[in-house]
Amino acid sequence: MTEIDANIDGLVPAWLTLPDIAEELDIEVTRVRQLVKEGQLIAVRRGENRVLQVPADFIKDGKVVKGLVGTLTLLRDDGFADEEMLEWLFTADDTLPGTPAQALRENRGTEVKRRAQALAV
């Protein structure tokens, strides 16, 4: 869980607090904290109160977006910090098209994972 810089904060279109995520996933907040601790979600402190928040695009239809956990694992294995992962996931790529986060939400995770693997080379 890291502080987020203003540039990366601006890339992410919407954020949810941990209680919001718990409600979306129909689980306890403690389980959301465990998902963050295990690296299945990225939470950062933002706002005046430094509340932990997760990008809203990581949740769809009451579940963690398919392919997100594997992509985060690949990026972490490539040496990316949480902030760098957020920047990569939410920076537009004309060849994708859109952002990697959008591609994951649109069930185009195979291409996103391929690109994440290529970063290690």
XYZ file of C-alpha atoms in Angstrom:
121
model
C 0.000 0.000 0.000
C 1.654 3.146 -1.182
C 1.059 6.856 -1.497
C 0.148 7.775 -5.031
C 1.546 10.664 -6.986
C -0.766 13.168 -8.676
C 0.148 12.130 -12.234
C -0.757 8.496 -11.703
C -3.797 9.467 -9.638
C -4.998 11.411 -12.681
C -4.663 8.365 -14.958
C -7.139 6.281 -12.944
C -10.704 7.328 -13.846
C -12.425 6.236 -10.600
C -11.554 4.834 -7.197
C -13.360 2.736 -4.592
C -12.670 2.528 -0.871
C -12.078 -0.880 0.706
C -15.630 -0.963 2.173
C -16.971 -0.192 -1.330
C -14.914 -3.061 -2.772
C -16.183 -5.375 -0.014
C -19.755 -4.467 -0.909
C -19.142 -4.966 -4.652
C -17.546 -8.381 -4.064
C -20.003 -9.316 -1.281
C -17.174 -10.122 1.142
C -15.891 -8.705 4.439
C -13.523 -5.714 4.452
C -10.933 -7.913 6.169
C -10.989 -10.205 3.118
C -10.420 -7.180 0.843
C -7.414 -6.250 2.979
C -6.155 -9.821 2.560
C -6.541 -9.561 -1.249
C -4.420 -6.389 -1.150
C -1.842 -8.025 1.116
C -1.648 -11.043 -1.227
C -1.102 -8.775 -4.237
C -4.401 -9.608 -5.924
C -5.468 -5.958 -5.758
C -3.525 -2.709 -5.516
C -4.615 -0.234 -2.860
C -3.098 3.197 -2.419
C -3.600 5.989 0.071
C -5.180 9.009 -1.525
C -7.139 12.099 -0.713
C -7.036 14.425 2.211
C -7.689 11.638 4.729
C -5.258 9.222 3.056
C -7.966 6.582 2.750
C -6.991 3.287 1.127
C -8.565 3.044 -2.312
C -8.524 0.627 -5.241
C -9.107 1.535 -8.909
C -12.793 0.926 -9.683
C -11.794 -0.671 -13.014
C -10.393 -3.644 -11.088
C -13.955 -4.767 -10.212
C -16.631 -5.813 -12.696
C -19.923 -7.655 -12.190
C -19.195 -8.379 -8.541
C -15.786 -9.945 -9.181
C -12.139 -8.990 -9.558
C -11.601 -8.460 -13.295
C -10.532 -11.666 -15.010
C -6.810 -11.695 -15.741
C -5.951 -8.891 -13.302
C -4.336 -11.104 -10.652
C -2.116 -12.855 -13.210
C -1.140 -9.545 -14.793
C -0.235 -8.044 -11.406
C 1.867 -11.121 -10.640
C 3.728 -10.796 -13.964
C 4.383 -7.088 -13.411
C 5.535 -7.689 -9.825
C 7.860 -10.435 -11.070
C 9.204 -7.916 -13.606
C 10.181 -5.682 -10.672
C 7.335 -3.170 -10.919
C 6.276 -1.304 -7.773
C 2.550 -0.750 -7.155
C 2.704 2.797 -8.495
C 4.502 1.646 -11.665
C 1.907 -1.092 -12.193
C -0.905 1.451 -11.945
C 0.871 3.723 -14.408
C 1.325 0.858 -16.890
C -2.244 -0.421 -16.482
C -3.847 3.006 -16.946
C -1.644 4.545 -19.655
C -3.273 4.499 -23.081
C -1.631 2.331 -25.720
C -2.811 2.990 -29.278
C -1.683 -0.469 -30.389
C -3.895 -2.197 -27.794
C -6.158 0.051 -28.233
C -7.030 1.738 -24.956
C -5.345 1.014 -21.673
C -4.322 -2.416 -20.397
C -6.932 -1.998 -17.626
C -9.651 -1.421 -20.242
C -8.471 -4.441 -22.213
C -8.721 -6.614 -19.094
C -12.278 -5.378 -18.468
C -13.132 -6.223 -22.091
C -11.829 -9.785 -21.659
C -8.701 -9.164 -23.750
C -6.396 -10.349 -20.974
C -4.282 -12.664 -23.111
C -2.833 -9.717 -25.025
C -2.303 -7.723 -21.830
C -0.440 -10.622 -20.201
C 1.665 -11.107 -23.335
C 2.708 -7.466 -23.173
C 3.422 -7.705 -19.441
C 5.651 -10.748 -20.078
C 7.478 -8.852 -22.833
C 8.424 -6.127 -20.353
C 10.736 -8.581 -18.601
C 12.809 -9.133 -21.738
